[in-house]
Short mmCIF file of C-alpha atoms in Angstrom, two decimals:
data_model
loop_
_atom_site.label_atom_id
_atom_site.label_comp_id
_atom_site.label_asym_id
_atom_site.label_seq_id
_atom_site.Cartn_x
_atom_site.Cartn_y
_atom_site.Cartn_z
CA MET S 1 -0.15 -0.28 0.08
CA SER S 2 1.58 3.41 -0.92
CA ILE S 3 1.82 6.24 1.09
CA ILE S 4 0.87 9.25 -0.09
CA PRO S 5 3.01 12.26 1.70
CA ALA S 6 2.36 15.02 3.71
CA GLU S 7 3.80 18.04 1.36
CA SER S 8 1.16 16.18 -1.36
CA ALA S 9 -1.99 16.23 0.66
CA SER S 10 -3.48 19.01 0.20
CA SER S 11 -3.60 18.05 -3.10
CA LEU S 12 -5.86 15.85 -2.53
CA SER S 13 -9.80 15.93 -3.81
CA SER S 14 -12.52 17.87 -1.62
CA ASP S 15 -14.46 14.60 -1.66
CA ILE S 16 -11.38 12.59 0.00
CA PHE S 17 -11.78 14.90 2.89
CA TYR S 18 -15.33 15.32 2.93
CA ASP S 19 -15.38 11.30 2.74
CA ILE S 20 -13.03 11.19 6.08
CA LEU S 21 -14.69 13.78 8.17
CA ARG S 22 -17.97 12.39 7.53
CA ARG S 23 -16.99 9.52 9.32
CA LEU S 24 -16.18 11.36 12.27
CA ASP S 25 -18.29 12.13 16.01
CA GLY S 26 -19.05 15.36 16.93
CA ALA S 27 -16.40 16.22 19.47
CA THR S 28 -13.66 14.66 16.40
CA LEU S 29 -15.13 16.74 13.70
CA ALA S 30 -14.33 19.49 15.91
CA SER S 31 -11.02 18.98 16.58
CA ALA S 32 -10.50 18.14 13.29
CA SER S 33 -11.70 21.24 11.91
CA CYS S 34 -8.64 22.76 13.46
CA ALA S 35 -5.76 20.72 12.22
CA CYS S 36 -5.96 22.83 8.87
CA ALA S 37 -8.02 24.83 6.48
CA ALA S 38 -8.98 22.09 4.46
CA PHE S 39 -10.86 20.70 7.17
CA SER S 40 -12.59 24.04 8.90
CA SER S 41 -13.88 24.91 5.33
CA ILE S 42 -15.62 21.39 4.97
CA SER S 43 -16.40 21.30 8.76
CA ARG S 44 -18.36 24.04 8.08
CA GLU S 45 -21.16 21.80 6.11
CA GLU S 46 -24.37 21.72 7.72
CA LYS S 47 -24.29 17.61 6.20
CA LEU S 48 -21.83 17.13 8.17
CA TRP S 49 -23.10 18.52 11.62
CA GLU S 50 -26.65 16.86 10.66
CA LYS S 51 -25.56 13.63 10.19
CA VAL S 52 -23.73 14.39 13.49
CA CYS S 53 -26.71 14.65 15.21
CA CYS S 54 -29.14 12.14 13.79
CA SER S 55 -26.66 9.97 15.15
CA LEU S 56 -26.51 11.28 18.55
CA TRP S 57 -30.26 12.41 19.31
CA PRO S 58 -31.94 9.90 17.22
CA ALA S 59 -34.83 12.04 17.80
CA THR S 60 -33.84 14.86 15.32
CA ASP S 61 -34.04 12.62 11.96
CA SER S 62 -37.46 13.87 11.26
CA ASP S 63 -38.49 16.58 8.82
CA ASP S 64 -40.49 18.75 11.53
CA VAL S 65 -37.13 18.99 13.89
CA ARG S 66 -34.75 19.44 10.21
CA ASN S 67 -36.46 22.55 9.95
CA LEU S 68 -37.24 23.96 13.56
CA ILE S 69 -32.83 22.99 13.50
CA SER S 70 -32.25 24.97 10.90
CA SER S 71 -35.02 28.04 11.62
CA ILE S 72 -32.70 28.44 15.24
CA GLY S 73 -29.56 28.27 13.10
CA GLY S 74 -28.43 25.17 11.91
CA PHE S 75 -26.84 21.88 12.89
CA ARG S 76 -24.07 23.07 13.95
CA ARG S 77 -25.20 25.31 16.32
CA PHE S 78 -27.63 22.86 17.62
CA TYR S 79 -25.23 20.62 18.89
CA ALA S 80 -22.51 23.35 19.74
CA GLY S 81 -25.40 24.04 22.04
CA CYS S 82 -26.82 21.03 23.24
CA TYR S 83 -23.68 18.64 23.39
CA PRO S 84 -22.00 20.36 26.18
CA LEU S 85 -24.23 20.37 29.41
CA ILE S 86 -25.74 23.05 32.26
CA VAL S 87 -23.14 23.78 34.68
CA ASN S 88 -24.79 26.32 37.90
CA LYS S 89 -22.18 27.51 40.21
CA ASP S 90 -23.09 30.82 40.51
CA VAL S 91 -23.74 30.68 43.89
CA SER S 92 -21.23 30.95 46.79
CA ILE S 93 -22.13 28.64 50.06
CA ALA S 94 -22.03 32.15 51.72
CA ASP S 95 -24.84 33.09 50.03
CA TRP S 96 -26.57 30.29 51.56
CA ASP S 97 -25.19 30.95 55.00
CA SER S 98 -26.69 34.36 54.76
CA TYR S 99 -30.20 32.59 54.11
CA LEU S 100 -29.91 30.53 56.43
CA ASP S 101 -28.91 33.20 59.06
CA ASN S 102 -31.39 35.20 57.89
CA PRO S 103 -34.67 33.23 57.03
CA GLU S 104 -36.98 36.21 57.88
CA GLU S 105 -35.90 37.64 54.44
CA GLU S 106 -37.90 34.79 52.77
CA TRP S 107 -40.09 35.99 50.31
CA GLY S 108 -44.22 36.48 50.02
CA GLU S 109 -46.36 34.42 49.03
CA ALA S 110 -47.01 37.38 45.85
CA ASP S 111 -43.18 37.53 45.36
CA TYR S 112 -42.92 33.55 45.10
CA TYR S 113 -46.24 32.48 42.69
CA GLY S 114 -46.46 36.11 41.14
CA ASP S 115 -49.33 37.73 40.68
CA GLU S 116 -52.54 37.18 38.25
CA ASP S 117 -51.58 39.72 35.93
CA HIS S 118 -49.16 37.97 33.71
CA ASP S 119 -48.51 40.07 30.32
CA GLN S 120 -45.25 40.60 31.93
CA PHE S 121 -43.93 37.01 31.02
CA GLY S 122 -46.61 36.75 28.15
CA SER S 123 -43.86 36.30 25.82
CA ILE S 124 -42.89 33.39 26.91
CA LEU S 125 -45.62 30.37 26.00
CA PRO S 126 -45.63 27.42 27.04
CA SER S 127 -45.97 26.43 23.15
CA ASP S 128 -42.57 28.08 22.48
CA PHE S 129 -40.64 24.87 24.31
CA ILE S 130 -40.15 22.00 22.48
CA SER S 131 -38.26 18.63 24.45
CA VAL S 132 -36.16 16.13 21.83
CA VAL S 133 -35.63 13.54 24.22
CA ASP S 134 -33.41 10.34 23.57
CA ALA S 135 -32.99 7.21 25.84
CA ARG S 136 -30.16 4.43 25.17
CA TYR S 137 -29.17 1.57 26.88
CA LYS S 138 -25.62 0.20 25.91
CA ASP S 139 -25.60 2.37 23.26
CA ARG S 140 -29.43 0.67 21.61
CA ILE S 141 -31.70 3.76 21.37
CA ILE S 142 -34.49 2.72 23.96
CA PHE S 143 -36.57 5.76 23.44
CA SER S 144 -36.60 8.11 21.10
CA LYS S 145 -39.70 11.64 21.31
CA VAL S 146 -39.97 14.58 20.66
CA VAL S 147 -43.21 16.62 22.17
CA TRP S 148 -44.13 20.02 20.84
CA GLY S 149 -45.27 22.33 23.51
CA PHE S 150 -46.13 21.34 27.29
CA SER S 151 -48.67 19.34 26.64
CA ASP S 152 -52.46 21.01 26.86
CA SER S 153 -51.21 24.51 27.07
CA ASP S 154 -51.23 27.24 24.94
CA GLY S 155 -50.40 29.76 27.26
CA LEU S 156 -53.65 31.26 28.20
CA ASN S 157 -54.59 28.56 30.76
CA ARG S 158 -54.08 29.86 34.84
CA TRP S 159 -54.12 26.37 35.85
CA PHE S 160 -51.23 25.47 34.13
CA TYR S 161 -49.01 28.96 35.42
CA ASN S 162 -50.23 28.36 38.78
CA SER S 163 -49.70 24.41 38.82
CA PRO S 164 -46.96 21.98 39.89
CA PHE S 165 -44.59 22.03 36.49
CA ARG S 166 -44.50 18.50 35.40
CA ILE S 167 -44.35 16.48 31.79
CA ASP S 168 -45.04 13.25 31.63
CA LEU S 169 -43.66 11.38 28.31
CA ILE S 170 -44.92 8.03 29.36
CA GLY S 171 -48.99 7.16 29.92
CA ASN S 172 -49.83 11.13 29.61
CA LEU S 173 -53.11 10.94 27.71
CA PHE S 174 -52.52 14.60 26.01
CA LEU S 175 -49.49 13.44 23.84
CA ASN S 176 -50.62 12.83 19.54
CA GLU S 177 -48.48 9.53 19.28
CA PRO S 178 -49.57 6.09 21.68
CA ILE S 179 -45.84 5.70 23.55
CA GLY S 180 -44.74 2.23 22.94
CA GLU S 181 -43.64 -0.29 24.92
CA VAL S 182 -40.27 -0.40 26.36
CA ILE S 183 -39.14 -4.07 28.15
CA LEU S 184 -35.58 -4.70 28.67
CA SER S 185 -34.54 -8.01 28.92
CA VAL S 186 -31.29 -10.40 28.96
CA SER S 187 -31.22 -11.03 25.42
CA ASP S 188 -30.70 -6.53 25.47
CA GLY S 189 -27.69 -7.26 27.22
CA LEU S 190 -28.85 -7.08 31.52
CA PRO S 191 -27.52 -9.83 33.63
CA PRO S 192 -29.26 -12.94 34.42
CA VAL S 193 -31.40 -11.95 38.31
CA GLN S 194 -34.14 -14.64 38.49
CA SER S 195 -36.12 -13.81 41.19
CA VAL S 196 -36.51 -10.06 43.23
CA GLU S 197 -35.15 -11.74 45.99
CA ASN S 198 -31.83 -12.23 44.44
CA GLU S 199 -31.59 -8.30 42.99
CA LYS S 200 -32.50 -7.25 46.72
CA LYS S 201 -29.35 -9.41 47.70
CA GLU S 202 -27.16 -8.63 45.36
CA GLY S 203 -27.96 -5.37 42.72
CA LYS S 204 -27.13 -6.19 39.62
CA LEU S 205 -30.05 -5.03 37.81
CA CYS S 206 -29.31 -1.61 39.87
CA LYS S 207 -25.59 -1.51 38.96
CA GLU S 208 -26.45 -2.48 35.53
CA LEU S 209 -29.00 0.63 35.38
CA LEU S 210 -26.20 2.97 36.46
CA ASP S 211 -23.70 1.95 34.05
CA GLY S 212 -25.57 1.30 30.76
CA ILE S 213 -28.86 4.04 30.82
CA ARG S 214 -28.55 7.20 28.97
CA LEU S 215 -30.36 10.25 28.61
CA SER S 216 -30.93 12.75 26.21
CA TRP S 217 -33.44 15.71 26.86
CA ILE S 218 -33.07 18.72 25.22
CA VAL S 219 -35.41 21.69 25.54
CA VAL S 220 -35.86 24.17 22.66
CA ASN S 221 -37.58 27.50 22.47
CA ARG S 222 -38.23 28.23 19.15
CA ARG S 223 -38.88 32.50 19.41
CA VAL S 224 -35.47 33.29 21.17
CA LYS S 225 -34.08 30.47 18.84
CA GLN S 226 -31.95 28.71 21.76
CA ALA S 227 -31.61 25.30 22.98
CA ALA S 228 -29.70 22.80 26.01
CA ASN S 229 -29.37 19.98 27.09
CA PHE S 230 -31.02 19.59 30.66
CA SER S 231 -29.90 15.95 31.14
CA SER S 232 -26.61 15.23 32.74
CA TRP S 233 -26.27 12.36 30.69
CA ILE S 234 -25.56 9.73 32.90
CA PRO S 235 -27.55 8.89 35.75
CA LEU S 236 -26.99 11.11 38.71
CA GLY S 237 -28.38 8.00 41.06
CA VAL S 238 -30.57 4.73 41.14
CA GLN S 239 -32.86 3.85 43.97
CA ARG S 240 -35.55 1.81 44.43
CA HIS S 241 -38.99 3.49 44.61
CA TRP S 242 -40.45 2.95 48.10
CA PRO S 243 -42.66 1.38 48.81
CA MET S 244 -42.61 -0.92 45.97
CA ASP S 245 -39.45 -3.23 45.89
CA LYS S 246 -39.87 -4.30 42.20
CA ASP S 247 -39.60 -0.75 40.49
CA PHE S 248 -36.30 1.75 40.68
CA LEU S 249 -35.73 5.03 39.56
CA VAL S 250 -32.71 6.55 37.45
CA ARG S 251 -32.28 10.19 38.34
CA PHE S 252 -30.63 12.08 35.87
CA GLY S 253 -30.90 16.32 35.89
CA SER S 254 -28.92 19.56 36.05
CA VAL S 255 -29.06 22.72 38.68
CA LEU S 256 -30.46 25.94 37.16
CA PRO S 257 -30.05 29.35 38.11
CA ALA S 258 -33.27 30.85 39.10
CA LYS S 259 -32.09 34.74 39.94
CA ASP S 260 -34.80 36.72 40.40
CA ILE S 261 -37.50 33.73 39.97
CA ILE S 262 -37.73 32.10 43.27
CA PRO S 263 -36.16 33.17 46.80
CA PHE S 264 -32.75 29.79 46.23
CA GLN S 265 -31.62 31.35 43.48
CA VAL S 266 -30.90 28.06 41.94
CA VAL S 267 -33.45 24.69 40.95
CA GLU S 268 -32.48 21.30 40.54
CA CYS S 269 -34.29 19.68 37.14
CA ILE S 270 -35.33 16.63 37.44
CA LEU S 271 -35.19 13.74 34.84
CA VAL S 272 -36.44 10.12 35.88
CA LEU S 273 -36.38 7.05 34.25
CA LYS S 274 -38.80 4.39 36.24
CA PHE S 275 -38.28 0.54 35.31
CA GLN S 276 -40.52 -1.38 36.90
CA MET S 277 -39.33 -5.49 37.60
CA LEU S 278 -41.04 -8.34 35.88
CA GLU S 279 -40.86 -11.92 35.96
CA ASP S 280 -40.62 -13.89 32.94
CA ASN S 281 -42.08 -17.22 33.10
CA ASP S 282 -40.45 -18.15 29.83
CA SER S 283 -36.87 -17.26 30.21
CA GLY S 284 -37.00 -17.65 33.64
CA TYR S 285 -35.40 -14.07 34.48
CA ILE S 286 -36.17 -10.70 35.46
CA HIS S 287 -37.05 -7.96 32.73
CA LEU S 288 -37.51 -4.23 33.15
CA LYS S 289 -40.36 -2.44 32.10
CA LEU S 290 -40.04 1.26 31.48
CA THR S 291 -43.41 2.87 33.12
CA GLN S 292 -42.41 6.72 33.58
CA LEU S 293 -40.61 9.51 31.88
CA SER S 294 -40.66 12.74 33.05
CA MET S 295 -39.31 16.30 34.29
CA GLN S 296 -39.80 18.34 37.05
CA LEU S 297 -38.05 21.50 38.80
CA GLU S 298 -38.10 21.44 42.54
CA ASP S 299 -36.28 24.26 44.90
CA MET S 300 -33.82 23.75 47.53
CA GLU S 301 -36.85 22.72 49.70
CA GLY S 302 -37.89 20.55 47.70
CA ALA S 303 -41.10 22.44 46.52
CA HIS S 304 -42.52 21.98 42.81
CA ILE S 305 -42.16 25.13 40.52
CA ASN S 306 -45.55 25.74 39.35
CA GLY S 307 -45.52 26.49 35.69
CA ARG S 308 -44.82 30.22 35.45
CA ASN S 309 -41.97 30.05 37.34
CA SER S 310 -40.54 27.17 35.64
CA LEU S 311 -41.00 28.74 32.07
CA MET S 312 -38.86 31.48 33.34
CA VAL S 313 -36.65 29.37 34.52
CA LEU S 314 -35.96 27.07 31.47
CA LYS S 315 -35.76 30.45 29.56
CA GLU S 316 -32.80 31.51 31.66
CA ALA S 317 -31.14 28.18 31.32
CA LEU S 318 -31.14 28.61 27.48
CA SER S 319 -28.00 31.11 28.01
CA CYS S 320 -26.08 29.50 31.22
CA ARG S 321 -22.98 28.52 31.59
CA ARG S 322 -22.13 24.42 29.71
CA SER S 323 -19.51 22.34 30.23
CA LYS S 324 -18.58 19.28 28.41
CA ASN S 325 -16.48 18.07 31.44
CA TYR S 326 -18.88 15.33 33.53
CA SER S 327 -17.01 15.99 36.42
CA GLN S 328 -17.77 19.62 36.49
CA VAL S 329 -21.81 18.48 35.95
CA LEU S 330 -21.32 16.34 39.01
CA GLU S 331 -19.86 18.84 41.33
CA SER S 332 -22.21 21.55 40.77
CA TRP S 333 -24.97 19.09 41.65
CA ASN S 334 -23.17 17.47 44.68
CA LEU S 335 -22.44 21.44 45.88
CA TYR S 336 -26.63 21.48 45.24
CA SER S 337 -26.91 18.44 47.12
CA ARG S 338 -25.08 19.35 50.38
CA VAL S 339 -26.56 22.77 50.61
CA ARG S 340 -29.86 21.37 50.26
CA THR S 341 -29.45 19.14 53.09
CA GLU S 342 -28.02 21.75 55.10
CA ILE S 343 -30.81 23.62 54.87
CA LYS S 344 -33.33 20.98 55.33
CA GLU S 345 -31.25 20.64 58.59
CA GLU S 346 -31.26 23.99 59.96
CA LYS S 347 -35.10 24.13 59.44
CA MET S 348 -35.17 21.33 61.45
CA ARG S 349 -32.80 22.94 64.49
CA ASN S 350 -35.44 25.96 64.07
CA GLU S 351 -37.98 23.96 64.62
CA SER S 352 -36.93 21.74 67.35
CA ARG S 353 -36.08 25.01 68.89
CA ILE S 354 -39.28 26.63 68.45
CA ASP S 355 -41.52 22.51 69.82
CA ARG S 356 -39.10 23.47 73.38
CA LEU S 357 -39.98 27.12 73.43
CA CYS S 358 -43.69 26.36 73.05
CA ILE S 359 -43.50 23.27 75.48
CA LEU S 360 -41.55 25.27 78.32
CA SER S 361 -44.12 28.48 76.99
CA GLY S 362 -47.06 26.04 78.21
CA ILE S 363 -45.09 24.06 81.53
CA ALA S 364 -44.81 27.83 82.38
CA ALA S 365 -48.21 28.76 81.82
CA PHE S 366 -49.59 25.90 83.42
CA ILE S 367 -47.76 26.25 86.58
CA THR S 368 -48.65 30.05 86.94
CA PHE S 369 -52.34 29.04 86.46
CA TRP S 370 -52.18 27.14 89.31
CA TYR S 371 -50.18 29.38 91.38
CA CYS S 372 -52.82 32.00 90.85
CA ILE S 373 -55.41 29.67 92.23
CA LEU S 374 -53.56 27.83 95.04
#
């Protein structure tokens, strides 16, 4: 086999360069574009990035989504915005210490929920947000869906703005297209587990879900022409769903900025896949059935964010900082979890002090009452 000298590489046809670049994934293609002028020029071709996006996110492989992506800047920009993950480290521990030291500065109900006049956020409509969702197990797509706008809401329904925000992609009656069953079995790569009792002892399926499940949840706002991936891609944790021993909750998500929207300044975007263990009599092994795929937003105290504030948070998050480094994403989430635990413990201590004060006050009142009588 003959080897072409390096100095003559520039004389190669651009078709050969194109054929080389079209075989690369997105990260490698981005790196190759910096190698030489020829690669840099060819790597701007939208078809290359369309192929990359459709391979990484199969839900984008439809005419409607192609038109949507083209309208917000093209596949190259879409990849650049959605491949990195959201990282939020804008709020320091000192801010939370200040909040804990001054709990009386909590916002009032009107500040938290907003007033009835929603003209101020009329430019943010539920129908502007599109969800592009892909779930994988061991590099095989098990779920792919595009949701155009939030279910049964057109920006005029007041119940959406005041109700807890939540998107359910499985079992949602408002979705136009039915979702088929997603069942993972030993033939798909699950470890052979013969009973629920064995899984309780060994935990093979739990570990397999942590290692094998990947989720991408891209939110696009077609009005502001921005998109971002709200998932952590890799699970943040897997746990049993109490009180059912047969359910696993695989949790993904991100920490989103919420400055001047809610008092805690940040919220957690929680993405959950729920798998139910099924005993298959034919094979003798446990299968896993996907029964839930949902998104919701919660504040530091675990309270659900309403629709009004959620729209504002999602819009702000589309322009926040991102990183390709998963360790930074995990660090951001761990910081959030630690501060949330501190707030919860401090509230419990305050409630305990109040309880003791009430008991002492009651005892003092009781003694005073009998002292006056006697």
